Amino acid sequence: MITVENIVRRFGGIRAVDGCSLSVAQGSITGLIGPNGAGKSTLFNIIAGLLRPDAGTIKLAGEDVTGWPAHRLFGKGLARTFQIAHEFGRMTVLENLMAVPGGQSGESIINAWLRWSAVRAEEAKIRGRAEEVLSQLRIDHVKHELAGNLSGGQKKLVELARTMMWQPKVVLLDEIGAGVNRALLSDIAGEIERLNRDHGYTFFVIEHDMDLIARLCSPVIVMAEGRVLMQGSMQEIRQNAEVIEAYLGGGKVRHGAA
């Protein structure tokens, strides 16, 4: 679903991503781990269209999408959540979801004036879909609450719900567990598993919670110093000496030895 080929991204004299290549298979939940400063979030931002690479290519379902902006990638089926939730705080949870589909007829002033019945019918359909998604994620009880008033874990669920409004091909999850209590995190993990199993969603997951990675992800990719260090099962990764060195030794590794 995603192919990354020799991606480079520099910030001044620093190569945050340094010739990184990896792939995410369709229908998988693929994990991406590594020490702080490994280049994980920079790579995610490149894949999601928030940053342009200095070199290399990104392919989505075989199509070269290198340098495409985020809104264009979204139209192709790539959705992304953030470590810190990006909700519309002064809108209700329901309104947050209803804002997702692009090209709504009500966005046109002419349609709003002259075709109001069609606008209302479309809005009712979108509202129905939003209520269905909230029910599936078991957060319909907060649908009329301002999104800014929710807990951190609930905001993460709202972000996940927003990705479901567009039936994406692949979802990038950036530290879905950050700041979430263990009980709610288990619920979120269960929903990710269900979406993958029942609806075929492909997930690419950055996460520092190794227990969560072990539960959700196969395979797991390890980055260090802007490159892929290794890929394998969580058991293989935990036993790899160079992965241990990368985490405990400040991220310094001997490239090419894994």
Short mmCIF file of C-alpha atoms in Angstrom, two decimals:
data_model
loop_
_atom_site.label_atom_id
_atom_site.label_comp_id
_atom_site.label_asym_id
_atom_site.label_seq_id
_atom_site.Cartn_x
_atom_site.Cartn_y
_atom_site.Cartn_z
CA MET A 1 0.00 0.00 0.00
CA ILE A 2 2.88 2.36 0.82
CA THR A 3 6.32 2.17 -0.74
CA VAL A 4 9.11 4.45 0.47
CA GLU A 5 12.25 4.46 -1.70
CA ASN A 6 15.50 6.19 -0.64
CA ILE A 7 13.80 9.14 1.02
CA VAL A 8 16.07 11.95 2.22
CA ARG A 9 15.01 15.00 4.20
CA ARG A 10 17.49 17.58 5.49
CA PHE A 11 17.07 20.33 8.06
CA GLY A 12 20.09 22.53 7.60
CA GLY A 13 23.08 20.23 7.83
CA ILE A 14 21.16 17.46 9.57
CA ARG A 15 19.69 14.52 7.65
CA ALA A 16 16.57 13.69 9.66
CA VAL A 17 15.72 10.99 7.10
CA ASP A 18 18.75 9.54 5.39
CA GLY A 19 18.05 7.23 2.45
CA CYS A 20 15.11 5.46 4.11
CA SER A 21 13.33 2.65 2.24
CA LEU A 22 10.42 0.54 3.50
CA SER A 23 7.02 -0.80 2.51
CA VAL A 24 3.65 -1.28 4.17
CA ALA A 25 1.62 -4.20 2.85
CA GLN A 26 -2.06 -3.82 2.06
CA GLY A 27 -4.25 -5.04 4.91
CA SER A 28 -1.43 -5.02 7.47
CA ILE A 29 -0.94 -3.22 10.76
CA THR A 30 2.71 -2.26 10.41
CA GLY A 31 4.59 -0.73 13.33
CA LEU A 32 7.36 1.88 13.16
CA ILE A 33 9.55 2.23 16.24
CA GLY A 34 12.90 3.73 17.13
CA PRO A 35 14.62 5.99 19.65
CA ASN A 36 13.84 9.69 19.84
CA GLY A 37 15.40 11.49 16.89
CA ALA A 38 15.30 8.42 14.66
CA GLY A 39 13.31 10.29 11.98
CA LYS A 40 9.96 8.53 12.45
CA SER A 41 7.73 11.61 12.65
CA THR A 42 9.61 13.34 9.84
CA LEU A 43 9.04 10.29 7.64
CA PHE A 44 5.34 10.26 8.58
CA ASN A 45 5.07 13.95 7.69
CA ILE A 46 6.65 13.25 4.30
CA ILE A 47 4.32 10.32 3.58
CA ALA A 48 1.30 12.39 4.69
CA GLY A 49 2.23 15.36 2.50
CA LEU A 50 3.15 17.82 5.25
CA LEU A 51 6.82 17.89 4.19
CA ARG A 52 8.47 17.47 0.80
CA PRO A 53 11.43 15.10 0.58
CA ASP A 54 14.77 16.33 -0.72
CA ALA A 55 15.21 13.05 -2.60
CA GLY A 56 13.49 9.71 -3.09
CA THR A 57 9.96 8.63 -3.96
CA ILE A 58 6.71 7.77 -2.17
CA LYS A 59 4.15 5.48 -3.78
CA LEU A 60 0.57 4.92 -2.63
CA ALA A 61 -1.03 1.77 -4.02
CA GLY A 62 1.62 1.80 -6.75
CA GLU A 63 1.07 5.44 -7.77
CA ASP A 64 3.92 7.92 -7.39
CA VAL A 65 2.62 10.55 -4.94
CA THR A 66 5.97 12.14 -4.04
CA GLY A 67 5.49 15.73 -2.90
CA TRP A 68 1.70 15.65 -3.09
CA PRO A 69 0.00 17.94 -0.54
CA ALA A 70 -2.01 16.41 2.31
CA HIS A 71 -5.45 17.28 0.89
CA ARG A 72 -4.67 15.56 -2.39
CA LEU A 73 -3.41 12.45 -0.60
CA PHE A 74 -6.55 12.46 1.53
CA GLY A 75 -8.60 12.32 -1.65
CA LYS A 76 -6.59 9.23 -2.63
CA GLY A 77 -7.45 7.48 0.61
CA LEU A 78 -4.58 8.34 2.98
CA ALA A 79 -5.63 9.58 6.42
CA ARG A 80 -3.48 10.54 9.38
CA THR A 81 -3.88 11.10 13.13
CA PHE A 82 -1.50 13.09 15.31
CA GLN A 83 0.29 12.53 18.60
CA ILE A 84 -1.53 15.60 19.91
CA ALA A 85 -5.13 15.45 18.71
CA HIS A 86 -6.12 18.16 16.21
CA GLU A 87 -9.83 18.51 16.94
CA PHE A 88 -12.04 21.52 16.20
CA GLY A 89 -12.39 22.40 19.87
CA ARG A 90 -15.39 24.75 19.56
CA MET A 91 -17.40 22.32 17.46
CA THR A 92 -19.26 19.33 18.81
CA VAL A 93 -17.92 15.82 18.31
CA LEU A 94 -20.68 15.19 15.76
CA GLU A 95 -19.79 18.37 13.86
CA ASN A 96 -16.11 17.36 13.85
CA LEU A 97 -17.03 14.22 11.93
CA MET A 98 -19.51 15.94 9.64
CA ALA A 99 -16.82 18.40 8.52
CA VAL A 100 -14.67 15.60 7.08
CA PRO A 101 -16.20 14.77 3.66
CA GLY A 102 -14.92 17.21 1.04
CA GLY A 103 -16.88 18.89 -1.73
CA GLN A 104 -20.14 19.12 0.21
CA SER A 105 -22.82 20.97 -1.74
CA GLY A 106 -23.51 23.26 1.22
CA GLU A 107 -20.03 24.75 0.82
CA SER A 108 -21.38 26.68 -2.18
CA ILE A 109 -23.27 29.88 -1.35
CA ILE A 110 -25.40 29.44 -4.46
CA ASN A 111 -26.42 25.92 -3.42
CA ALA A 112 -27.14 27.10 0.11
CA TRP A 113 -29.51 29.75 -1.29
CA LEU A 114 -31.10 28.00 -4.25
CA ARG A 115 -30.74 24.25 -3.58
CA TRP A 116 -31.29 24.14 0.14
CA SER A 117 -33.40 20.97 0.00
CA ALA A 118 -30.55 19.07 -1.70
CA VAL A 119 -28.08 20.51 0.82
CA ARG A 120 -30.26 19.39 3.72
CA ALA A 121 -30.62 15.89 2.26
CA GLU A 122 -26.86 15.54 1.84
CA GLU A 123 -26.26 16.87 5.34
CA ALA A 124 -28.72 14.35 6.78
CA LYS A 125 -26.85 11.53 5.03
CA ILE A 126 -23.50 12.74 6.39
CA ARG A 127 -24.99 13.12 9.87
CA GLY A 128 -26.28 9.57 9.70
CA ARG A 129 -22.83 8.28 8.76
CA ALA A 130 -21.22 10.29 11.59
CA GLU A 131 -23.67 8.91 14.15
CA GLU A 132 -23.02 5.38 12.86
CA VAL A 133 -19.26 5.81 13.26
CA LEU A 134 -19.59 7.25 16.76
CA SER A 135 -21.82 4.34 17.73
CA GLN A 136 -19.29 1.84 16.37
CA LEU A 137 -16.56 3.42 18.49
CA ARG A 138 -18.90 3.63 21.49
CA ILE A 139 -18.49 7.37 21.95
CA ASP A 140 -21.95 8.40 20.73
CA HIS A 141 -22.75 9.52 24.29
CA VAL A 142 -20.46 12.55 23.79
CA LYS A 143 -21.61 13.46 20.28
CA HIS A 144 -23.10 16.79 21.39
CA GLU A 145 -20.15 17.68 23.65
CA LEU A 146 -17.65 20.29 22.48
CA ALA A 147 -14.61 18.35 21.25
CA GLY A 148 -12.29 20.65 23.19
CA ASN A 149 -13.84 19.47 26.46
CA LEU A 150 -13.01 15.78 25.95
CA SER A 151 -10.27 13.81 27.67
CA GLY A 152 -7.07 13.06 25.76
CA GLY A 153 -8.15 9.49 25.10
CA GLN A 154 -11.57 10.53 23.86
CA LYS A 155 -9.94 13.03 21.50
CA LYS A 156 -7.82 10.18 20.07
CA LEU A 157 -11.03 8.23 19.43
CA VAL A 158 -12.56 11.25 17.71
CA GLU A 159 -9.51 11.47 15.43
CA LEU A 160 -9.89 7.77 14.63
CA ALA A 161 -13.59 8.34 13.99
CA ARG A 162 -12.83 11.16 11.56
CA THR A 163 -10.65 8.83 9.48
CA MET A 164 -13.61 6.44 9.24
CA MET A 165 -15.82 9.11 7.65
CA TRP A 166 -13.90 8.78 4.37
CA GLN A 167 -13.34 5.00 4.11
CA PRO A 168 -9.55 5.40 3.78
CA LYS A 169 -7.19 2.93 2.16
CA VAL A 170 -4.48 3.50 4.75
CA VAL A 171 -4.32 5.30 8.10
CA LEU A 172 -1.13 6.69 9.66
CA LEU A 173 -1.40 6.58 13.45
CA ASP A 174 1.12 8.79 15.26
CA GLU A 175 1.45 7.68 18.90
CA ILE A 176 -2.20 6.80 19.41
CA GLY A 177 -1.37 5.75 22.97
CA ALA A 178 0.28 9.00 24.11
CA GLY A 179 -1.48 10.36 27.19
CA VAL A 180 -4.21 7.71 27.14
CA ASN A 181 -5.08 5.64 30.22
CA ARG A 182 -4.61 1.88 29.93
CA ALA A 183 -8.31 0.97 29.92
CA LEU A 184 -9.19 3.37 27.12
CA LEU A 185 -6.02 2.44 25.23
CA SER A 186 -7.18 -1.17 25.20
CA ASP A 187 -10.49 -0.02 23.72
CA ILE A 188 -8.69 1.99 21.03
CA ALA A 189 -6.48 -0.98 20.17
CA GLY A 190 -9.55 -3.16 19.89
CA GLU A 191 -11.14 -0.73 17.45
CA ILE A 192 -7.98 -0.65 15.32
CA GLU A 193 -7.98 -4.45 15.22
CA ARG A 194 -11.67 -4.51 14.28
CA LEU A 195 -11.27 -1.94 11.50
CA ASN A 196 -8.36 -3.93 10.12
CA ARG A 197 -10.13 -7.28 10.39
CA ASP A 198 -13.67 -6.32 9.36
CA HIS A 199 -13.09 -3.43 6.96
CA GLY A 200 -9.62 -4.11 5.58
CA TYR A 201 -8.04 -0.88 6.79
CA THR A 202 -4.27 -0.74 6.43
CA PHE A 203 -2.54 0.91 9.41
CA PHE A 204 0.99 2.30 9.74
CA VAL A 205 1.67 2.98 13.41
CA ILE A 206 4.32 5.01 15.26
CA GLU A 207 4.25 4.11 18.93
CA HIS A 208 6.56 4.09 21.95
CA ASP A 209 4.38 1.66 23.92
CA MET A 210 6.03 -1.64 23.07
CA ASP A 211 3.21 -3.70 24.56
CA LEU A 212 0.76 -1.96 22.23
CA ILE A 213 3.07 -2.50 19.26
CA ALA A 214 3.41 -6.18 20.19
CA ARG A 215 -0.37 -6.55 20.37
CA LEU A 216 -1.21 -4.75 17.14
CA CYS A 217 1.66 -4.88 14.70
CA SER A 218 3.16 -7.41 12.35
CA PRO A 219 5.66 -6.63 10.98
CA VAL A 220 7.51 -4.04 13.04
CA ILE A 221 10.09 -1.72 11.41
CA VAL A 222 12.89 -0.17 13.46
CA MET A 223 14.41 3.18 12.47
CA ALA A 224 17.64 4.70 13.76
CA GLU A 225 19.49 7.78 12.52
CA GLY A 226 17.04 8.29 9.66
CA ARG A 227 17.29 4.77 8.21
CA VAL A 228 15.68 1.38 8.62
CA LEU A 229 17.71 -0.71 11.02
CA MET A 230 15.68 -3.92 10.76
CA GLN A 231 12.22 -5.36 10.21
CA GLY A 232 10.67 -8.40 11.83
CA SER A 233 8.42 -9.71 14.56
CA MET A 234 8.37 -8.02 17.94
CA GLN A 235 10.10 -11.05 19.44
CA GLU A 236 12.93 -10.84 16.90
CA ILE A 237 13.32 -7.12 17.46
CA ARG A 238 13.49 -7.44 21.24
CA GLN A 239 16.30 -9.95 20.87
CA ASN A 240 18.34 -7.96 18.35
CA ALA A 241 21.55 -6.55 19.83
CA GLU A 242 21.69 -3.54 17.52
CA VAL A 243 18.13 -2.54 18.34
CA ILE A 244 19.03 -2.69 22.02
CA GLU A 245 22.11 -0.57 21.29
CA ALA A 246 20.03 1.96 19.35
CA TYR A 247 17.63 2.40 22.27
CA LEU A 248 20.08 2.23 25.14
CA GLY A 249 23.09 3.74 23.41
CA GLY A 250 21.54 7.01 22.31
CA GLY A 251 20.53 5.87 18.84
CA LYS A 252 24.06 5.29 17.49
CA VAL A 253 24.22 2.18 15.30
CA ARG A 254 26.50 0.66 12.72
CA HIS A 255 24.47 0.98 9.51
CA GLY A 256 24.41 -2.10 7.34
CA ALA A 257 25.18 -4.52 10.17
CA ALA A 258 21.56 -5.60 10.71
#
